[in-house]
Short mmCIF file of C-alpha atoms and ligand atoms in Angstrom, two decimals:
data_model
loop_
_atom_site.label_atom_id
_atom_site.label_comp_id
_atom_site.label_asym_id
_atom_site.label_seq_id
_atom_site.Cartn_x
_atom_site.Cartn_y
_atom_site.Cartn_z
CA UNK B 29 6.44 -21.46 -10.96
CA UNK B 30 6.45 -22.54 -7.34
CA UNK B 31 3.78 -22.35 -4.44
CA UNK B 32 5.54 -22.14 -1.45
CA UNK B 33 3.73 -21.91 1.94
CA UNK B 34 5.38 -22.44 4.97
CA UNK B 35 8.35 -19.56 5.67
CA UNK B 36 11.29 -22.54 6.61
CA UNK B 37 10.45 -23.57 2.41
CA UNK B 38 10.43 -20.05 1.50
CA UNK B 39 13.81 -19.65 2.85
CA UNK B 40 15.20 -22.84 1.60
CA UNK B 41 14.23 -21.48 -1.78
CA UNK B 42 15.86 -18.34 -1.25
CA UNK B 43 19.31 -20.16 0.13
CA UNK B 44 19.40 -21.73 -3.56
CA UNK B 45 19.24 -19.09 -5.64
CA UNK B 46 21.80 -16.68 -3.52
CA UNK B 47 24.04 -19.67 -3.58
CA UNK B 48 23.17 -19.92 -7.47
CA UNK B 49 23.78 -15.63 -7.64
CA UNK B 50 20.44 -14.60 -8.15
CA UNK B 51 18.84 -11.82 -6.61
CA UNK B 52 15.15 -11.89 -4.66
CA UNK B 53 13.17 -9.34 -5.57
CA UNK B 54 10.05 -9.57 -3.57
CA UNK B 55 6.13 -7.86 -4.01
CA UNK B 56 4.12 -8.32 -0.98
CA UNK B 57 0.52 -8.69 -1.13
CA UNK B 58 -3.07 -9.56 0.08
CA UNK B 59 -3.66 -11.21 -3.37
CA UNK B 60 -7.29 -10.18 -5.60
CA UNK B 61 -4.24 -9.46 -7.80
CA UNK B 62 -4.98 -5.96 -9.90
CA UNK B 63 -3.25 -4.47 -12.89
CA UNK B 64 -1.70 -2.22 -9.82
CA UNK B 65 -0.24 -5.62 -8.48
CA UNK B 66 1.32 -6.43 -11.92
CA UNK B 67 2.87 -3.41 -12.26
CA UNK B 68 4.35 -3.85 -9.67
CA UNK B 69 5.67 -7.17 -10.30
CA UNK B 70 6.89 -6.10 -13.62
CA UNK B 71 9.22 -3.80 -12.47
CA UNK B 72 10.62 -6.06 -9.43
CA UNK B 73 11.57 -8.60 -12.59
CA UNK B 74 13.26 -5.71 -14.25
CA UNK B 75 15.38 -5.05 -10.83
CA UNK B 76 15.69 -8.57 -9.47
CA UNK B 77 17.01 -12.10 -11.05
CA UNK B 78 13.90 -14.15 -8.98
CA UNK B 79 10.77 -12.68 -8.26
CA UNK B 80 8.68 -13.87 -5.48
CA UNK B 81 5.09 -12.99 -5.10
CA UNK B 82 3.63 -13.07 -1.27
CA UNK B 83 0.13 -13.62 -1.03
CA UNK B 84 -1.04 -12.93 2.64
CA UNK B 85 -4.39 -11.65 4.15
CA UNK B 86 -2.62 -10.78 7.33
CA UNK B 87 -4.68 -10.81 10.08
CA UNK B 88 -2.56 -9.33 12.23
CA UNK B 89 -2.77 -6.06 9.79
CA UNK B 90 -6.97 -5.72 9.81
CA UNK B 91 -8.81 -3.45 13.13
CA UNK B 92 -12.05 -4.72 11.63
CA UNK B 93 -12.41 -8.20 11.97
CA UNK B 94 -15.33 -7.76 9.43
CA UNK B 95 -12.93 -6.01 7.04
CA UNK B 96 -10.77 -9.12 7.10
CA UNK B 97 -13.72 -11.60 6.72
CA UNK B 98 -15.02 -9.18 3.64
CA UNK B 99 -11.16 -9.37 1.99
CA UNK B 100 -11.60 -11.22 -1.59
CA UNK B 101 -9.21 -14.27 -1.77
CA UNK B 102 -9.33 -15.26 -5.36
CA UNK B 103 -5.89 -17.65 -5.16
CA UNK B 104 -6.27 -19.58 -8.29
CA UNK B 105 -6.75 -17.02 -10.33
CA UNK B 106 -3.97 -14.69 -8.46
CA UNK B 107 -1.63 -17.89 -9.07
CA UNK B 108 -2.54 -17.82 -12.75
CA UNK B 109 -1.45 -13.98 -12.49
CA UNK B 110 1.62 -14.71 -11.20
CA UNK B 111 2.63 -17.75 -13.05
CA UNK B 112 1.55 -15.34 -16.59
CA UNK B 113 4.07 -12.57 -15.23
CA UNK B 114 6.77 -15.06 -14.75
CA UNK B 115 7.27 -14.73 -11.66
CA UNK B 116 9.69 -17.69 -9.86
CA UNK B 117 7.70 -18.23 -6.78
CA UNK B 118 4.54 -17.15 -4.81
CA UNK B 119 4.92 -17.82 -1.09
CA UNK B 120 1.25 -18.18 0.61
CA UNK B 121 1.71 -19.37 3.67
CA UNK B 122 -1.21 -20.30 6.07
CA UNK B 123 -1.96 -17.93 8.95
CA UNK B 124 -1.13 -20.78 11.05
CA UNK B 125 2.38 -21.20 9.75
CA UNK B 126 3.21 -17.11 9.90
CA UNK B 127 1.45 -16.84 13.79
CA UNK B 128 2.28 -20.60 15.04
CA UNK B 129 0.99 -20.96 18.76
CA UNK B 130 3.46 -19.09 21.10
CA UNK B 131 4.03 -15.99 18.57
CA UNK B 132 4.49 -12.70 20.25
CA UNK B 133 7.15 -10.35 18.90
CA UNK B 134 5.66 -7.00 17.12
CA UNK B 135 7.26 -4.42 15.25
CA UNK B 136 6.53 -1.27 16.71
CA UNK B 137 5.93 1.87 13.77
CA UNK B 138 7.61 5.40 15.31
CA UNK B 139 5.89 8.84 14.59
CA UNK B 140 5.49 7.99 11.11
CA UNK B 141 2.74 5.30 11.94
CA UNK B 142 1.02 8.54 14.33
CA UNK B 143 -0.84 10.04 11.34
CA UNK B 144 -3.34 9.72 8.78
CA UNK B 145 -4.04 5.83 8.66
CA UNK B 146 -2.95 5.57 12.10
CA UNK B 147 -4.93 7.12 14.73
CA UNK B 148 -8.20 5.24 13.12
CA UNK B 149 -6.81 2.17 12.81
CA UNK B 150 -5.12 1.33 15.68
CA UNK B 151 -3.00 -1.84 15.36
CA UNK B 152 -2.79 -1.61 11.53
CA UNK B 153 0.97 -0.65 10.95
CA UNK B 154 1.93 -2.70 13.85
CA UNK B 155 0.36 -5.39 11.62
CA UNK B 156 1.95 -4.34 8.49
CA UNK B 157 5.63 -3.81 9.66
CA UNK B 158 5.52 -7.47 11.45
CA UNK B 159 4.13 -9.15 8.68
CA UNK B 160 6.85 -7.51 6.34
CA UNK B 161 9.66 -8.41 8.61
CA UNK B 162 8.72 -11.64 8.51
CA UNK B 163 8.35 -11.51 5.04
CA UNK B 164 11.86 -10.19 4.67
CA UNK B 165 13.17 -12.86 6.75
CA UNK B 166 11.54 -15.67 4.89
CA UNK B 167 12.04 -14.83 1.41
CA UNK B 168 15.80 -13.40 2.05
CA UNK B 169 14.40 -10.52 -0.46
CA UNK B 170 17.38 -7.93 -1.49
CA UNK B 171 14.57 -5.97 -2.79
CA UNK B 172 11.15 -5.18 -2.50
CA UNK B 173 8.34 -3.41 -4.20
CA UNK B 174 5.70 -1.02 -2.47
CA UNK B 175 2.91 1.03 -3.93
CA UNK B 176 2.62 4.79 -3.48
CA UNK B 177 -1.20 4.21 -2.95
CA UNK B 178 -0.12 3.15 0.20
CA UNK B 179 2.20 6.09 0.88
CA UNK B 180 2.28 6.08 4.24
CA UNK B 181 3.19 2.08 4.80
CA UNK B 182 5.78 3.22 1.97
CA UNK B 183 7.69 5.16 4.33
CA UNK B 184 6.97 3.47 7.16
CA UNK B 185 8.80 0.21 5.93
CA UNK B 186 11.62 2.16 3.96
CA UNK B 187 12.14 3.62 7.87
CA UNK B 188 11.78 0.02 9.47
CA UNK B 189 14.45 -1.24 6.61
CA UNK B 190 16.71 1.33 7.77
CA UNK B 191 16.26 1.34 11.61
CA UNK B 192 16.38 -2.28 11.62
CA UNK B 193 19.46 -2.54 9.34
CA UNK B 194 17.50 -5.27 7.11
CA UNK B 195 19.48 -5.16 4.08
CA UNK B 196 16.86 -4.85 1.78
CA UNK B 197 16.38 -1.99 -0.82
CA UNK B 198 12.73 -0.84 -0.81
CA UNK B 199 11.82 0.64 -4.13
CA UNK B 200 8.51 2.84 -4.32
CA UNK B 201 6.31 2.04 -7.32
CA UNK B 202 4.07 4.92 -8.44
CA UNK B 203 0.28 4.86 -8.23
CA UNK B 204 -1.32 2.69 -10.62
CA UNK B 205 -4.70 4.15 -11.66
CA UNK B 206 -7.66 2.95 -14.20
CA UNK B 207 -9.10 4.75 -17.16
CA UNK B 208 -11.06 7.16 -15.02
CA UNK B 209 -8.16 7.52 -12.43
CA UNK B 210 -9.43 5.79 -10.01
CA UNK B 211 -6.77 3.99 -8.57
CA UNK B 212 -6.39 0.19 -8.39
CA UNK B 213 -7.48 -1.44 -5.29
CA UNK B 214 -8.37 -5.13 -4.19
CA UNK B 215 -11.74 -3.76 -2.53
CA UNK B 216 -13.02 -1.79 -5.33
CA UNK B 217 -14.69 -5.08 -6.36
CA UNK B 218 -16.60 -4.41 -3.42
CA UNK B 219 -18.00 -1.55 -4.66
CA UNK B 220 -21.77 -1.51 -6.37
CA UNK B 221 -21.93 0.18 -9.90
CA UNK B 222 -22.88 3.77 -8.37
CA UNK B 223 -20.00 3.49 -5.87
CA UNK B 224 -17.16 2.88 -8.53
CA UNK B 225 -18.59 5.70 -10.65
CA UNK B 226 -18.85 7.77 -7.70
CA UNK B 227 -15.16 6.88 -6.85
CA UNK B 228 -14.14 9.19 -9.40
CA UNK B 229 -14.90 12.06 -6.93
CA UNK B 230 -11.40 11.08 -5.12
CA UNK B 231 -8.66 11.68 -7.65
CA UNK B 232 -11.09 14.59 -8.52
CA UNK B 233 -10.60 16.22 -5.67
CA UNK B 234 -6.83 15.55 -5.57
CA UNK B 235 -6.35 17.17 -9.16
CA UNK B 236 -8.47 20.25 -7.93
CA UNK B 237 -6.35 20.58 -4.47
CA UNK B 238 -3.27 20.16 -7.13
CA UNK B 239 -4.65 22.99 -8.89
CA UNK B 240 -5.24 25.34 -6.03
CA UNK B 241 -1.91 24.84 -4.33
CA UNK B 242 -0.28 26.01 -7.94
CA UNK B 243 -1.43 29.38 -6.08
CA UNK B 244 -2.27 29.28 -2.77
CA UNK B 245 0.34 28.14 0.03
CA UNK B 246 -2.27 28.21 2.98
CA UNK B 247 -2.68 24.33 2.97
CA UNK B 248 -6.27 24.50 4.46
CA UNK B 249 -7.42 26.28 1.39
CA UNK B 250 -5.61 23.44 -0.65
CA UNK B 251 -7.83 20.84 1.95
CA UNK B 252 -11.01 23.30 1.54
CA UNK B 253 -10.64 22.65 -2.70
CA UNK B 254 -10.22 18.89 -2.26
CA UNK B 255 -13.11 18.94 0.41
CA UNK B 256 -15.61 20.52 -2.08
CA UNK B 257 -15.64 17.92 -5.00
CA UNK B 258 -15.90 15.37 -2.51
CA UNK B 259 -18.52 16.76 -0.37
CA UNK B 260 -20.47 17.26 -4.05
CA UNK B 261 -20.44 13.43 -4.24
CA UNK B 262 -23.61 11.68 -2.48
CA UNK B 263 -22.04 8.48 -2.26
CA UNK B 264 -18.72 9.71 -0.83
CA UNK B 265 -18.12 9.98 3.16
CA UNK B 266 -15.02 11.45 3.60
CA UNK B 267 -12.77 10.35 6.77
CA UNK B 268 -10.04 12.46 5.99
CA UNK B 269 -8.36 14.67 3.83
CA UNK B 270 -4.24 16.12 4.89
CA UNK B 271 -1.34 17.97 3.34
CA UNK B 272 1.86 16.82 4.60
CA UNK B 273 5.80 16.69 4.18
CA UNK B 274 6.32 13.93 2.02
CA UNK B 275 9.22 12.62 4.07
CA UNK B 276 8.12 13.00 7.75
CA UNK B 277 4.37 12.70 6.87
CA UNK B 278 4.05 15.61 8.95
CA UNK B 279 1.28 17.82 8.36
CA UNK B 280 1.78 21.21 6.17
CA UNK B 281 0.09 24.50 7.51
CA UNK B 282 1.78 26.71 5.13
CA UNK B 283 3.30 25.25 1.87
CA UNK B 284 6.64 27.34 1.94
CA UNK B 285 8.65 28.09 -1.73
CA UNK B 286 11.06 25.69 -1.29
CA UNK B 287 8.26 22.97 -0.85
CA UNK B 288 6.81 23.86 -4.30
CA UNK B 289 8.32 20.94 -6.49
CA UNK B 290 7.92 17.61 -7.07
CA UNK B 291 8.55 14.96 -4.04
CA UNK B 292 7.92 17.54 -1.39
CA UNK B 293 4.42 17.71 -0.48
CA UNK B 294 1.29 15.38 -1.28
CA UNK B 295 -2.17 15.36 0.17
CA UNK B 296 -4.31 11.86 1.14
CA UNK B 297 -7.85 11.11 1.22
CA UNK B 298 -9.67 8.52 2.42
CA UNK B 299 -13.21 8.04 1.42
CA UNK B 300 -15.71 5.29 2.27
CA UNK B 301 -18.62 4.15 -0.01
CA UNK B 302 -21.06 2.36 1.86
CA UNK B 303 -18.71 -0.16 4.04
CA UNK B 304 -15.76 0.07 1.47
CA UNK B 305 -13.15 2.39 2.45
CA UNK B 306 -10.66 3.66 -0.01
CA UNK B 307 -7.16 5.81 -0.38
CA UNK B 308 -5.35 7.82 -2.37
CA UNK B 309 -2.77 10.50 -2.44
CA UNK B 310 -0.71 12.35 -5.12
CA UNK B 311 2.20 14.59 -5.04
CA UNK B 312 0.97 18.65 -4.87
CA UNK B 313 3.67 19.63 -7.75
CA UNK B 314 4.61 16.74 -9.85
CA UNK B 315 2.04 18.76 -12.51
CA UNK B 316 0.28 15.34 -13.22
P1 LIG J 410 -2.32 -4.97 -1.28
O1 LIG J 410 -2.49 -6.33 -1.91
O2 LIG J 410 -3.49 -4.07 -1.48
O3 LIG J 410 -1.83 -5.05 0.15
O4 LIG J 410 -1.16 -4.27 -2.09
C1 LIG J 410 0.08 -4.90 -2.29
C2 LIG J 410 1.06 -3.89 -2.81
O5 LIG J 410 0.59 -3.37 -4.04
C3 LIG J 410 1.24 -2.69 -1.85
O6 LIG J 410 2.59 -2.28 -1.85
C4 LIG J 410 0.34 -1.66 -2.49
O7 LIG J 410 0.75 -0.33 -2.20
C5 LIG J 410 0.52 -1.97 -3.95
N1 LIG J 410 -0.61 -1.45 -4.71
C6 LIG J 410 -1.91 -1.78 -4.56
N2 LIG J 410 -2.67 -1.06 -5.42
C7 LIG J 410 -1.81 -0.27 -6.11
C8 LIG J 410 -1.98 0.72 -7.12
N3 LIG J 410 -3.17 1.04 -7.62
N4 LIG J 410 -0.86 1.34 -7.59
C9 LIG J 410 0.36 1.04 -7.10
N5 LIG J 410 0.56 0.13 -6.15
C10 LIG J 410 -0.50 -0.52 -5.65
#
C-alpha cells in the first residue's frame, strides 16, 4: 500500500492506473478510522478496481478552532487499517500542500447547506465541498463513498457532483451503528464512560419518533416523541431535532401519504455530551 501526500503524487498515481484500466474508488476521511470507516471502504473495493483512502483533518471544514485542535489523529494505526483492508493507496496530504500560500477558491453549498448543520456552523459545508473537490481532482476518483450519518453532506456533494459536472458517481453508504446503536463516530472516543452510555438516548429517540410517525403525520408530534427520550437523558443537551424531505432537506410540517415509505422522510438529531457533539438521523419508514 502507498502513502501519498502531496495532491500532484496523488494524481500521478491516479494517471497510472486509468491508463492501466482501473477504476478509483475513493473514501474520504478525517482518519481515527472506525468500523463505520471500514465499511465503508469495503464496499468502495467491491465497486472500484483501486481504492484510495483520504485521510484529512480539514481545517478549512471546523467553526471551532478548538474542535479541530480536540480531532484524534491516530495515523499509524489508521494506516495499519487501511493497509489490513487492502486498500491501494491512502493520500494524507499536509494542510500545507492542500491550502499552499495564495489559495482562495471556495465551493459555495446552495439551499441544501441552509439547514440543520448549517445555520450553527457557519463555514462548515463551505469547508466540506472544497475539500472534496479537491479531493476529486487529486485522486481522479470515478467513485466515491459517503456515510448516511452525515446525511446532509451526502446530498450536498451528490448536488455539487452534479452541478459541477464532476464525473464522479457518489454512492451513499448506510449508517454504521455499534451493539447498542449508537452510531460510529471518530469523537465518541471523546466521550467519558457515562457519556457513551448516555449516547444511547439518540438512536432512542429516533426509533420512538419512528414509532410515532407509523401514526401520526403532524411532524411536531413525531419531533415532540424524539424530544422526550432525549430530554429524559441528564447527560444529553439537545441542539436540534427536524423532520425533513429526504431529497431537498426541507423541513416536513405534515408527513403527507405519499411520504409514508422508505427514502422519503428522515429526522436528525444532534446532541452534545459535555463538549462532544454528535449526529444521527434515520429514515421515518424504512421499519428498521
Ligand atoms: P469522517 O472521518 O467522520 O469525516 O467520516 C468519513 C466518512 O465516513 C463520511 O462519509 C462519513 O459519513 C462516514 N462515516 C462516519 N461514520 C459513519 C458511520 N457510523 N456509518 C456510516 N458512515 C460513516
Amino acid at each position: 500500500m502507498l502513502t501519498i501526500t502531496t495532491p500532484a503524487e496523488m494524481r500521478a498515481w491516479a494517471r497510472v492506473q486509468h491508463a492501466a484500466g482501473r477504476s478509483i474508488g475513493l473514501v474520504p476521511t478525517m482518519g481515527a478510522l472506525h468500523r463505520g470507516h471500514r465499511e465503508l471502504i469495503a464496499d468502495a473495493a467491491r465497486r472500484a478496481d483501486a481504492v484510495v483512502v483520504s485521510i484529512f483533518v480539514n481545517p478549512l471544514q471546523f467553526n471551532e478552532p478548538a474542535d479541530f485542535d480536540r480531532y484524534p489523529r491516530p495515523i499509524d494505526d489508521d494506516v495499519d487499517v487501511c493497509a489490513a483492508a487492502g486498500v491501494a493507496a491512502v493520500f494524507a496530504p499536509t494542510a500545507a500542500t492542500m491550502y499552499p500560500t495564495g489559495f482562495q477558491t471556495r465551493v459555495l453549498p446552495g439551499a441544501l447547506g441552509d439547514v440543520m448543520e448549517g445555520p450553527g456552523r457557519p463555514g462548515h459545508f463551505e469547508g466540506v465541498l472544497t475539500v472534496v473537490a479537491k479531493l476529486f481532482g487529486a485522486t481522479a476518483a470515478d467513485i466515491a463513498l459517503f456515510g448516511q450519518k452525515d446525511y446532509q453532506q451526502l446530498r450536498l456533494v451528490t448536488q455539487m457532483a452534479s452541478d459541477l459536472d464532476l464525473g464522479v458517481e457518489i454512492v451513499g453508504h448506510p449508517i454504521v451503528r455499534d451493539d447498542d446503536d449508537v452510531a460510529m463516530s471518530s469523537r465518541n472516543v471523546r466521550l467519558d464512560d457515562e457519556q457513551r452510555a448516555a449516547a444511547v438516548c439518540i438512536p432512542r429517540a429516533l426509533a420512538a419518533a419512528a414509532t410515532t410517525a407509523a401514526s401520526a403525520h403532524d411532524a411536531d408530534a413525531v419531533v415532540d416523541a424524539a424530544r422526550a427520550v432525549l430530554d429524559d437523558e441528564p447527560l444529553a443537551a439537545v441542539e436540534y431535532v427536524t423532520v425533513f424531505e429526504a431529497e431537498t432537506l426541507e423541513p416536513v410540517e405534515s408527513i403527507e401519504v405519499g411520504q409514508r415509505r422508505p427514502g422519503a422522510v428522515r429526522i436528525a438529531a444532534a446532541v452534545w455530551f459535555g463538549d462532544v457533539r454528535l449526529i444521527d438521523n434515520r429514515d421515518l419508514f424504512d421499519g428498521g
